[in-house]
PDB file of C-alpha atoms and ligand atoms in Angstrom:
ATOM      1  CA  UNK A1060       0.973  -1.042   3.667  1.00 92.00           C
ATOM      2  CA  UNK A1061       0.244  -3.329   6.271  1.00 96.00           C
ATOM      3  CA  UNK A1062       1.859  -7.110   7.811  1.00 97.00           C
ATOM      4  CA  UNK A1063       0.269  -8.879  10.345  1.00 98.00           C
ATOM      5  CA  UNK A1064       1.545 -11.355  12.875  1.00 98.00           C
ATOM      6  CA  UNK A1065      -0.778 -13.287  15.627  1.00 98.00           C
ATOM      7  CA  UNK A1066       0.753 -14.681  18.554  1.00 97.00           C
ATOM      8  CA  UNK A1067      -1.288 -15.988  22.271  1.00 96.00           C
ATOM      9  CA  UNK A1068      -4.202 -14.391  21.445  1.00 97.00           C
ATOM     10  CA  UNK A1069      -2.154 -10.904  20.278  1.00 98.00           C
ATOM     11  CA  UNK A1070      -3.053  -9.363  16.636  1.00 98.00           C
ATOM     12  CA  UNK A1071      -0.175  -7.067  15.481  1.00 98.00           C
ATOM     13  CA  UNK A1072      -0.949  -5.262  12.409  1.00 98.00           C
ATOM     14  CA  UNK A1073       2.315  -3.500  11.574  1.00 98.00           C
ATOM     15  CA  UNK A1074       1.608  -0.380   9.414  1.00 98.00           C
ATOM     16  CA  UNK A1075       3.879   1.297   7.349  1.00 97.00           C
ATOM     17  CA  UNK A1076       4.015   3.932   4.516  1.00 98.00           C
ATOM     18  CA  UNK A1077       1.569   6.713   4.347  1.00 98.00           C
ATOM     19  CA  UNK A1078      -2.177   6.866   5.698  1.00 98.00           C
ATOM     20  CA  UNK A1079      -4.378   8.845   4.091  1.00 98.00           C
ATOM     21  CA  UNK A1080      -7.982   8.713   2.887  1.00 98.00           C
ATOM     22  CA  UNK A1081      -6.879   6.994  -0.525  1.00 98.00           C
ATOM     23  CA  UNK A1082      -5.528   4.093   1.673  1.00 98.00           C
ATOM     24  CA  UNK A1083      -7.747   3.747   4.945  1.00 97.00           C
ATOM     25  CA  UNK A1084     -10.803   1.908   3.242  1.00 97.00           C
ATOM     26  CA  UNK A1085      -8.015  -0.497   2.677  1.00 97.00           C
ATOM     27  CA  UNK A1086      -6.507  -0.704   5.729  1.00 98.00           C
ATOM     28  CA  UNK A1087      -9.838  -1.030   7.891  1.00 98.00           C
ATOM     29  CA  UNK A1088     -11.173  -3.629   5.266  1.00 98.00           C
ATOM     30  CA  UNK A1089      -8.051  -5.817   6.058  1.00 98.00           C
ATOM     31  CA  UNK A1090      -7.816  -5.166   9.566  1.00 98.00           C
ATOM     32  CA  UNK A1091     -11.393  -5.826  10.143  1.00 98.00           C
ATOM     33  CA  UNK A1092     -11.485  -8.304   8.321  1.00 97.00           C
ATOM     34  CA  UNK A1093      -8.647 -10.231  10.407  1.00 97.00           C
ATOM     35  CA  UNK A1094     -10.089  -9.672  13.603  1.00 98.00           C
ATOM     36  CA  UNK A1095     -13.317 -10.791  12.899  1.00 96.00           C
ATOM     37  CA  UNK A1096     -11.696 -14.346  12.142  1.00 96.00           C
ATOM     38  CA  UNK A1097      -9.010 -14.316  14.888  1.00 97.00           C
ATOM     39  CA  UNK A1098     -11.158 -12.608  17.401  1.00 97.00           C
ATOM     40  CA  UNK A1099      -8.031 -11.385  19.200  1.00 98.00           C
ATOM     41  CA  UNK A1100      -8.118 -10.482  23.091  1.00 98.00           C
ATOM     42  CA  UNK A1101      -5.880  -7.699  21.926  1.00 98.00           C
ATOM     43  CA  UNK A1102      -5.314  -5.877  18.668  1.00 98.00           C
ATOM     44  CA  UNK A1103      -2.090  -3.981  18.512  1.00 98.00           C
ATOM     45  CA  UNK A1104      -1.586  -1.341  15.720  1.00 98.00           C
ATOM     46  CA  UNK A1105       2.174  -0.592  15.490  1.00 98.00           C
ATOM     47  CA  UNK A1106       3.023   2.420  13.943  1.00 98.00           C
ATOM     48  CA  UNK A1107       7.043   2.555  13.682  1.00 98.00           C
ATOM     49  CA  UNK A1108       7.169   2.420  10.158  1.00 98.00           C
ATOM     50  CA  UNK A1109       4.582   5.180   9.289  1.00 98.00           C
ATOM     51  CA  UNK A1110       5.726   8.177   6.997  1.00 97.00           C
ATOM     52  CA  UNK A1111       2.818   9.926   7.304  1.00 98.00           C
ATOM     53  CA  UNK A1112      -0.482  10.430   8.446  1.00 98.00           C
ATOM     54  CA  UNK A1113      -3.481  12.957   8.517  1.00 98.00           C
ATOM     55  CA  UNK A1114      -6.792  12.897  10.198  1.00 98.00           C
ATOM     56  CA  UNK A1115      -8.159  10.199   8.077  1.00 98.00           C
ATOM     57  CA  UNK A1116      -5.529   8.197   9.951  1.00 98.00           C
ATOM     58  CA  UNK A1117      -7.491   9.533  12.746  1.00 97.00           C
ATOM     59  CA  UNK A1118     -10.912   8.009  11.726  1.00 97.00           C
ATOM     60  CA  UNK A1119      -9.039   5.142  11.024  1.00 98.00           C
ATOM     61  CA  UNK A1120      -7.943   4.077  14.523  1.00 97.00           C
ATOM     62  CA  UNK A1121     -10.779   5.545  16.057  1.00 96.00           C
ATOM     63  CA  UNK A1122     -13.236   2.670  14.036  1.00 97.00           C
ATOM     64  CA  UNK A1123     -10.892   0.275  14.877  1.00 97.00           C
ATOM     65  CA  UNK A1124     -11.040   0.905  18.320  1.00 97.00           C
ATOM     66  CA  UNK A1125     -14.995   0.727  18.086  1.00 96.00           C
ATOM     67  CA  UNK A1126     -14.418  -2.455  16.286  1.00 96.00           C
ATOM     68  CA  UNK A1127     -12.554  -4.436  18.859  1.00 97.00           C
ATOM     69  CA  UNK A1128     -14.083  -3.219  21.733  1.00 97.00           C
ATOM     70  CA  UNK A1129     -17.332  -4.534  19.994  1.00 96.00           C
ATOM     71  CA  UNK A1130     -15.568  -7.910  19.590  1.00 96.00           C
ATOM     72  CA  UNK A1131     -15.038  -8.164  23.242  1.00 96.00           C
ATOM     73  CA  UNK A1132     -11.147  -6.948  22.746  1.00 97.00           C
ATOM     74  CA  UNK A1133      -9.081  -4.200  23.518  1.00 97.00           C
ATOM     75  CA  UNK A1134      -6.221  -2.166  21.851  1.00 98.00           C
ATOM     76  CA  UNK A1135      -3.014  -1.070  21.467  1.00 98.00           C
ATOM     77  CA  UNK A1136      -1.165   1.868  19.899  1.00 98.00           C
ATOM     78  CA  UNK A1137       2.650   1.544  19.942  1.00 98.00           C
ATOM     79  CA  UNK A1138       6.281   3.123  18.128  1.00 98.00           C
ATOM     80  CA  UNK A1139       4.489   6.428  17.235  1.00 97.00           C
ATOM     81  CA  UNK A1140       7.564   8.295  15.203  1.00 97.00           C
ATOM     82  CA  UNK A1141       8.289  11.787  16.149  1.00 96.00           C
ATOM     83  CA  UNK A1142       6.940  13.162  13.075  1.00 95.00           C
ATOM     84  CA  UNK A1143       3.591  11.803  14.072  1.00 97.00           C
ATOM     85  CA  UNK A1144       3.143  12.545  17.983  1.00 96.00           C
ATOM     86  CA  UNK A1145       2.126  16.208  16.861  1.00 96.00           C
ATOM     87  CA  UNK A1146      -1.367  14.511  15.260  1.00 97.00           C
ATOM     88  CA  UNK A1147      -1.836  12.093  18.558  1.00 97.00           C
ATOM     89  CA  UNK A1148      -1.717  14.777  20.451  1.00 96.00           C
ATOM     90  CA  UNK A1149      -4.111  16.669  18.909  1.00 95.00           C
ATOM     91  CA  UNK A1150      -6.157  13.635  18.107  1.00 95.00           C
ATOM     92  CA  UNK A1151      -7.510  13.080  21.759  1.00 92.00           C
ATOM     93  CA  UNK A1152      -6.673   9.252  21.218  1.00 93.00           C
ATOM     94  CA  UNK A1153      -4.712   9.306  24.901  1.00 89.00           C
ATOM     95  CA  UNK A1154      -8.355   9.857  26.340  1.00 90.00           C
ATOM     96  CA  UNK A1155      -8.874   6.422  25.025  1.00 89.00           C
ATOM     97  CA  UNK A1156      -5.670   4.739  27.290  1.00 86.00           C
ATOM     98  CA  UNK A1157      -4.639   2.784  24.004  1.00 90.00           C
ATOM     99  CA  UNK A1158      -1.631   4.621  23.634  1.00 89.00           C
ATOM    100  CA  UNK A1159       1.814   2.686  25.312  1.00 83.00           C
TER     101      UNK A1159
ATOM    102  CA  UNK B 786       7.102  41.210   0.740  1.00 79.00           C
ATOM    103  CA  UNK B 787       7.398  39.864  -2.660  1.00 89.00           C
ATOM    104  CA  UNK B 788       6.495  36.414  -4.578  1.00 88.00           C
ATOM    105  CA  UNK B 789       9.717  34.671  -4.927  1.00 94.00           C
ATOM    106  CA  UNK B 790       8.074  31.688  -6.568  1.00 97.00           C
ATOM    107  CA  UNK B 791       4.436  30.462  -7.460  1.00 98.00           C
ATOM    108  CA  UNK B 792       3.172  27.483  -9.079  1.00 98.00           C
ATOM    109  CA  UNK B 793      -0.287  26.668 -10.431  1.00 98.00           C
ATOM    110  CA  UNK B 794      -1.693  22.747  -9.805  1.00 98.00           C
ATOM    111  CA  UNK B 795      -4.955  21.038 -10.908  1.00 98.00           C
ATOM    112  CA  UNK B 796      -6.400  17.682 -11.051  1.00 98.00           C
ATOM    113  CA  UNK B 797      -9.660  15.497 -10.957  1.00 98.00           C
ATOM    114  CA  UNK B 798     -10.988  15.322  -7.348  1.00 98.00           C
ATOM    115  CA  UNK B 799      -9.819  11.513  -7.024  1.00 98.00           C
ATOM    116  CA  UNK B 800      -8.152   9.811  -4.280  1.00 98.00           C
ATOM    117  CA  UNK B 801      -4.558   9.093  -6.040  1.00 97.00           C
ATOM    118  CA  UNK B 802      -4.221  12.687  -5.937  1.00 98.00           C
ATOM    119  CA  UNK B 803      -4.122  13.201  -2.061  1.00 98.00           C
ATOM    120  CA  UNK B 804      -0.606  11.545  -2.193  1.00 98.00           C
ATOM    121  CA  UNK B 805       0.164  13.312  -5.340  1.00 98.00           C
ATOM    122  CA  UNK B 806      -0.833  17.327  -3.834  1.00 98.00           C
ATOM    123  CA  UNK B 807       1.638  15.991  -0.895  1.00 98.00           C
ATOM    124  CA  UNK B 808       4.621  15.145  -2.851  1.00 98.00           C
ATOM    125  CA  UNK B 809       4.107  18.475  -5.153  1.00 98.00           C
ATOM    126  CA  UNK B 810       4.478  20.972  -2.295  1.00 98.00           C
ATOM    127  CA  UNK B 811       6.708  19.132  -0.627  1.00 98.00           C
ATOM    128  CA  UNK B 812       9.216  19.735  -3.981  1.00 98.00           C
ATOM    129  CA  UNK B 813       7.703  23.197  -3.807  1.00 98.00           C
ATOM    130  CA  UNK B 814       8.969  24.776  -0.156  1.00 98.00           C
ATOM    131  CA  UNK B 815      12.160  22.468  -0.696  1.00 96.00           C
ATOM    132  CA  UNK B 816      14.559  25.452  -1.453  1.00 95.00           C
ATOM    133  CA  UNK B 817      13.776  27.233   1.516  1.00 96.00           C
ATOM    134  CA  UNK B 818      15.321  24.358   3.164  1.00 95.00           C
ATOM    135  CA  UNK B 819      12.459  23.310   6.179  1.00 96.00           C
ATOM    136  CA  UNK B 820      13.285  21.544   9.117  1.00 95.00           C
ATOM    137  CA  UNK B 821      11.453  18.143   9.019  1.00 94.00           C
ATOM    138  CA  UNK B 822       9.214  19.409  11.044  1.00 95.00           C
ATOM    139  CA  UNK B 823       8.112  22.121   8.794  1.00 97.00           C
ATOM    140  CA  UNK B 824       7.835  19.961   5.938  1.00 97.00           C
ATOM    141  CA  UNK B 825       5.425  17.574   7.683  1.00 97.00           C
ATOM    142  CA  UNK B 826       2.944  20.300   9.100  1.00 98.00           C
ATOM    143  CA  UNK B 827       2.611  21.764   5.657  1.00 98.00           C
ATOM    144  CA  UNK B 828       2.172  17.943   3.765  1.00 98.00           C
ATOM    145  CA  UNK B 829      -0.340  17.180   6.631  1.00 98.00           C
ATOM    146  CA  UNK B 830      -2.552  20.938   6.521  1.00 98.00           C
ATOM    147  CA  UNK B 831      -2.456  20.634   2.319  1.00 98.00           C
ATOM    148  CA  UNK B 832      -3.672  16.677   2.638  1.00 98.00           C
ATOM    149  CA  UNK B 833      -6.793  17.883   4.687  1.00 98.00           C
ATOM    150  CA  UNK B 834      -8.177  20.832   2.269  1.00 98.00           C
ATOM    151  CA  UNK B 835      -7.186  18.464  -1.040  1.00 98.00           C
ATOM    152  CA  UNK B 836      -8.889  15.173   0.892  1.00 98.00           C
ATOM    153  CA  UNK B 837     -12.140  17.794   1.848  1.00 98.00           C
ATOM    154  CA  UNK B 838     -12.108  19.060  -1.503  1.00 98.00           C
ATOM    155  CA  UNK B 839     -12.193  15.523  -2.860  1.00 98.00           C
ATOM    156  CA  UNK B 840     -14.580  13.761  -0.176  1.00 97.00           C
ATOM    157  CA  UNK B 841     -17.138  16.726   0.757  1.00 98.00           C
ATOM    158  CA  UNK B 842     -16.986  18.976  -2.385  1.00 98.00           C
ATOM    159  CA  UNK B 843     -18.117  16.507  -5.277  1.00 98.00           C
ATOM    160  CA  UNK B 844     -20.287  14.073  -3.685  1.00 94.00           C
ATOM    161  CA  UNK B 845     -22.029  12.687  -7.088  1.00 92.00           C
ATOM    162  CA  UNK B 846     -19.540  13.655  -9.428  1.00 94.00           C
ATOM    163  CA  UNK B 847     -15.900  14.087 -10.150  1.00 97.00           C
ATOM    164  CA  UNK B 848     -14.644  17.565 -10.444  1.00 98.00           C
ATOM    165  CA  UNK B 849     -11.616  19.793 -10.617  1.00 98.00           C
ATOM    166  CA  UNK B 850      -9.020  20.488  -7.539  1.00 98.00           C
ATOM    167  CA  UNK B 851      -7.001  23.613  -8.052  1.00 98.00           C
ATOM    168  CA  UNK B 852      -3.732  24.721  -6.137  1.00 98.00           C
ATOM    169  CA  UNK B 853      -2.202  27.835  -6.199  1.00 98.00           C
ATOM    170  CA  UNK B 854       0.871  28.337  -4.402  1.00 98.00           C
ATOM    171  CA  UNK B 855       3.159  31.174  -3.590  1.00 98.00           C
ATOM    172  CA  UNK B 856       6.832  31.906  -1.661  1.00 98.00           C
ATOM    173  CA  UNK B 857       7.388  35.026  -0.826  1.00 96.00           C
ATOM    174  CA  UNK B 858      10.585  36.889  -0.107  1.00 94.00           C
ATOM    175  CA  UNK B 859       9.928  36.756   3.702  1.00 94.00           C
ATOM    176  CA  UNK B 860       9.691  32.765   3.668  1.00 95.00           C
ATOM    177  CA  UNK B 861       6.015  32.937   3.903  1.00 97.00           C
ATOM    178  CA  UNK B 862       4.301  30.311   1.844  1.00 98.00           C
ATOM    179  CA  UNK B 863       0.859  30.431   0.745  1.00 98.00           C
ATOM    180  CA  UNK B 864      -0.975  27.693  -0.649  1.00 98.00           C
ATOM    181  CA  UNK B 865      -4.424  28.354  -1.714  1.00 98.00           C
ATOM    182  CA  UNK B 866      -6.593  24.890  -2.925  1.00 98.00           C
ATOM    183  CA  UNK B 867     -10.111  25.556  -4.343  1.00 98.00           C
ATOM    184  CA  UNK B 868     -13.036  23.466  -5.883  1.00 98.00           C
ATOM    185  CA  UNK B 869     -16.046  24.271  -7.136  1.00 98.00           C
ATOM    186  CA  UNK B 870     -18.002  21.836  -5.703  1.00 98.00           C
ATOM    187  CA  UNK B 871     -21.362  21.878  -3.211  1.00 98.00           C
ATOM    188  CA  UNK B 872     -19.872  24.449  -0.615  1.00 98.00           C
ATOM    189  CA  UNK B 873     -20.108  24.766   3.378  1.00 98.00           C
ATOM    190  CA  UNK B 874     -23.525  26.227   4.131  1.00 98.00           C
ATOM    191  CA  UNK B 875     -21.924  27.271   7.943  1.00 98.00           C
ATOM    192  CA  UNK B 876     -18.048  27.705   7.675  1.00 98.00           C
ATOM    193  CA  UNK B 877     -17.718  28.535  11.655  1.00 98.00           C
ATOM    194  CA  UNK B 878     -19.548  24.796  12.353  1.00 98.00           C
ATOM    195  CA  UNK B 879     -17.284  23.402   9.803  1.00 98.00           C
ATOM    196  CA  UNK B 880     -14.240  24.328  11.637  1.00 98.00           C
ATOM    197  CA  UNK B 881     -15.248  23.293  15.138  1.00 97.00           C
ATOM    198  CA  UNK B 882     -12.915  20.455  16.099  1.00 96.00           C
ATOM    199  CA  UNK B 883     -15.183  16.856  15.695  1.00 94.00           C
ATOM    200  CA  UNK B 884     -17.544  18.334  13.411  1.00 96.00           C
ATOM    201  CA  UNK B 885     -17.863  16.494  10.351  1.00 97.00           C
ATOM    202  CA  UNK B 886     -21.086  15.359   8.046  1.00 96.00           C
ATOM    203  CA  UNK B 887     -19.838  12.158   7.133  1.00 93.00           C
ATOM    204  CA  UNK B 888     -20.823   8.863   8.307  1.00 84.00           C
ATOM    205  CA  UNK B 889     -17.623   7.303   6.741  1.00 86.00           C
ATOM    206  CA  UNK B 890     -14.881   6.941   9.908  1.00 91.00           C
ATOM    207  CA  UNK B 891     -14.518  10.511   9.373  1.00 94.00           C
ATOM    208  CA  UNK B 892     -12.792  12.467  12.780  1.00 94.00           C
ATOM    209  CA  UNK B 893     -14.079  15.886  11.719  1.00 96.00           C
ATOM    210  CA  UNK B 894     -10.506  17.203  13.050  1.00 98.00           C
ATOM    211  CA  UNK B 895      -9.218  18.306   9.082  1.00 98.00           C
ATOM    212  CA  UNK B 896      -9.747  21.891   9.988  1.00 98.00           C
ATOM    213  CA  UNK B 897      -8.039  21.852  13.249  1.00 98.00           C
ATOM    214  CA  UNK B 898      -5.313  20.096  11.890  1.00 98.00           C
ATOM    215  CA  UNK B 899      -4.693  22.573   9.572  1.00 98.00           C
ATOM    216  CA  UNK B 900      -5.579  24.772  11.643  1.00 98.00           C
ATOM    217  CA  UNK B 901      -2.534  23.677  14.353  1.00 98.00           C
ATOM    218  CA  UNK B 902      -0.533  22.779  11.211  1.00 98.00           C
ATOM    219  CA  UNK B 903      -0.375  26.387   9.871  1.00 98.00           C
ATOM    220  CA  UNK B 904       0.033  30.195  11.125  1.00 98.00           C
ATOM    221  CA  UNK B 905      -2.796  30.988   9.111  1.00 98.00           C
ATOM    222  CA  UNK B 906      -6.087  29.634   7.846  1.00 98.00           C
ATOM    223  CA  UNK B 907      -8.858  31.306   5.953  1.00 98.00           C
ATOM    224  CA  UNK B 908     -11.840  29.687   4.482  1.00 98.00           C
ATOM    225  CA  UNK B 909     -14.428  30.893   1.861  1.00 98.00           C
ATOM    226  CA  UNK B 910     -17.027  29.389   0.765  1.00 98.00           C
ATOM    227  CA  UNK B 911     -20.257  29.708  -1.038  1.00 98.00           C
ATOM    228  CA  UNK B 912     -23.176  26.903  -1.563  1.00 98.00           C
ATOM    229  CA  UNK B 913     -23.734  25.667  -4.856  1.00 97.00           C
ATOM    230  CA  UNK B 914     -20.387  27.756  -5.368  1.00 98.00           C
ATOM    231  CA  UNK B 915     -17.384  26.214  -4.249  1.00 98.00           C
ATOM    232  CA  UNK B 916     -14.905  26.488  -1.077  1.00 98.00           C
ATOM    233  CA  UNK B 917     -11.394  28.157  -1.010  1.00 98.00           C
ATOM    234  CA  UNK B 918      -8.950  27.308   1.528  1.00 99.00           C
ATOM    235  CA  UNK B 919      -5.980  29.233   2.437  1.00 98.00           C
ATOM    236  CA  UNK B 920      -3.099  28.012   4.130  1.00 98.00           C
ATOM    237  CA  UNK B 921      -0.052  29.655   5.234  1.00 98.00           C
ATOM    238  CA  UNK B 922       2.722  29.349   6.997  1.00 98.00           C
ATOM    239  CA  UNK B 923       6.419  30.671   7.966  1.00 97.00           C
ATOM    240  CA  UNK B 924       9.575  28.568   6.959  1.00 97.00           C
ATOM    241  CA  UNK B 925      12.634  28.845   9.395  1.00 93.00           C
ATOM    242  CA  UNK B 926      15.529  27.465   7.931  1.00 78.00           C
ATOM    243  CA  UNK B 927      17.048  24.242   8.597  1.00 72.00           C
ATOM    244  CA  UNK B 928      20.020  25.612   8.574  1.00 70.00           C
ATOM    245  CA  UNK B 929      20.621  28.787  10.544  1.00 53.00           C
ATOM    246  CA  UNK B 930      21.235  31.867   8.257  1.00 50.00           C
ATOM    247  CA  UNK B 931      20.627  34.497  11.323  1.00 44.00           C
TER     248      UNK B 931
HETATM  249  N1  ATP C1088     -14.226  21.581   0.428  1.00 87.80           N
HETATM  250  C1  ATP C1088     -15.369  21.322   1.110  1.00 87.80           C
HETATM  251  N2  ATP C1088     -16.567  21.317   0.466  1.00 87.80           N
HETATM  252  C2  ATP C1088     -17.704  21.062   1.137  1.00 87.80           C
HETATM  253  N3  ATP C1088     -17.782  20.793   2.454  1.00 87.80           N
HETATM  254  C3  ATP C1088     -16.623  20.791   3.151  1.00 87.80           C
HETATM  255  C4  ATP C1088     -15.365  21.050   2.524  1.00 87.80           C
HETATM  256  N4  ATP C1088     -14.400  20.985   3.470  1.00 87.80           N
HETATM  257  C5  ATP C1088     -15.021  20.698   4.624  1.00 87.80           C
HETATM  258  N5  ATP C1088     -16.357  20.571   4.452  1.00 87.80           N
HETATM  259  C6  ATP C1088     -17.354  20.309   5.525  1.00 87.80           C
HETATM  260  O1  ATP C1088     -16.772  20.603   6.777  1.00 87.80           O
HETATM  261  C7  ATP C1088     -16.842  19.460   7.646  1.00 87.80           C
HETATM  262  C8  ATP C1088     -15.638  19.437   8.558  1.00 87.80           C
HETATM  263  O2  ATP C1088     -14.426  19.241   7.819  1.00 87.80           O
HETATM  264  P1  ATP C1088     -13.176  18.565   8.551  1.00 87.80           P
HETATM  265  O3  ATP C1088     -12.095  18.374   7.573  1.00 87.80           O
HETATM  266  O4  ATP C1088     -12.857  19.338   9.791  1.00 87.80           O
HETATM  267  O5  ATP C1088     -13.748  17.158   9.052  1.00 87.80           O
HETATM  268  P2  ATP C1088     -14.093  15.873   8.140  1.00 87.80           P
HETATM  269  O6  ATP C1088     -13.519  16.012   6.782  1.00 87.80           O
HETATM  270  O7  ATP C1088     -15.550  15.632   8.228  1.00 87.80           O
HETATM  271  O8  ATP C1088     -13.313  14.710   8.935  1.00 87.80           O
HETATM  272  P3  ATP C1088     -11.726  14.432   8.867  1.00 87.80           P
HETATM  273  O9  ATP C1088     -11.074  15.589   8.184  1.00 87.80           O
HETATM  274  O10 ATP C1088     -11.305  14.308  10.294  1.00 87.80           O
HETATM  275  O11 ATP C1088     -11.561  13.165   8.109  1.00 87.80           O
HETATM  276  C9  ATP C1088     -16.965  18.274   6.709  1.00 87.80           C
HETATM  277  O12 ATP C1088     -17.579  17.169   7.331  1.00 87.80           O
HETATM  278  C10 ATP C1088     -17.813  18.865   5.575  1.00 87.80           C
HETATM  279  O13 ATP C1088     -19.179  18.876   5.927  1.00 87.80           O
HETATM  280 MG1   MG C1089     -11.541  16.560   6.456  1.00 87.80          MG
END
């Protein structure tokens, strides 16, 4: 579901598997939950290992990207699979300049 | 055009079942052998109108989350999910991209992913009634059979 490594003031949470709205609450809950300890200058959600994902995914980056900012931080989206660049693209998350 | 196959699914509007709905149609367009491309736009526009059906439709109690799905001879699938929960009072609203009523993370972008996802997408609904989504799309073979 999720791994996380923290390295010179990086947070990577490494996602993997499928995100839907039966797993987000999850996923925010842990991620939030991380950076509010760490306070990391960046948080970097890696997405290479991701199966699936649907607009609760969405939401899910989105609040996370409301979430750091908040903390003083910024963000990073990286390794979006094929499958998935079909929902970035429609998601509008490029507007935010988090994508690499 | 005729029904080549149909199959009949419905369980209580809880989250485990988002992943479940996926998995079933996934097994259902199989034999017309979809590119993987295919097979992920039809898993993601099914996960958004079983996940509305399960977050917006029964907000203070558990109900029922039908699907109905079809293949027809001219690799058309149609895949019809229904509740009868609360209903959309404006359907048109609804479907504008961002949209959404919920304070919960929510992206309001379910209908325009389906909507992107599929050829084809119809919503019904009535208040106090119950919505009916209808999805459908055209399989092209991963292999080429002219
Ligand atoms: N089955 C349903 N029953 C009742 N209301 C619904 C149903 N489906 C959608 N809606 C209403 O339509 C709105 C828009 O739906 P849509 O899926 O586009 O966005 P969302 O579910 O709010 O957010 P997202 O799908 O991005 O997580 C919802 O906020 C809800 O008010
Ligand atoms: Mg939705």
């Amino acid at each position: 579901m999720i791994d996380f490594t923290y390295e010179n003031g990086a947070l990577t949470a490494r996602l993997y598997g499928e995100i839907d709205h039966h797993i987000a609450p999850r996923l925010r809950g842990e991620i939030d939950m991380k950076c509010e300890t760490l306070r990391p200058a960046v948080l970097i959600l890696d997405f290479k290992a991701v199966s699936f994902m649907d607009s609760s995914g969405i939401g899910l980056i989105m609040g996370r990207y409301r979430c750091i900012t908040l903390l003083g931080g910024r963000m990073e989206v990286v390794n979006i699979p094929p499958t998935l660049t079909k929902i970035f693209t429609l998601s509008g998350i490029q507007s935010l300049g988090v994508m690499k | 055009m005729n029904l080549t196959n149909h199959m009949k699914l419905s369980f209580p509007s809880i989250s485990t079942n988002e992943g479940f709905s996926r998995a079933a149609i996934c097994a259902f367009i199989l034999p017309l052998n979809p590119t993987v491309a295919e097979v992920a736009d039809v898993k993601t526009a099914v996960s958004e109108a079983v996940t509305n059906a399960i977050v917006h439709a029964y907000p203070t109690e558990q109900g029922t989350v039908y699907i109905d799905a079809k293949i027809t001879d001219d690799r058309r699938v149609i895949i019809r999910i229904r509740d009868t929960g609360v209903g959309i009072a404006d359907v048109e609203q609804a479907m504008e991209p961002l949209f959404t009523t919920s304070s919960d993370e929510r992206a309001g972008l379910g209908f325009a992913v389906m909507q992107s996802f599929s050829d084809k997408v119809r919503v019904r609904s009535a208040v106090g009634r119950g919505t009916t989504v209808t999805l459908e799309k055209i399989i092209h073979s991963a292999y080429d059979e002219g």
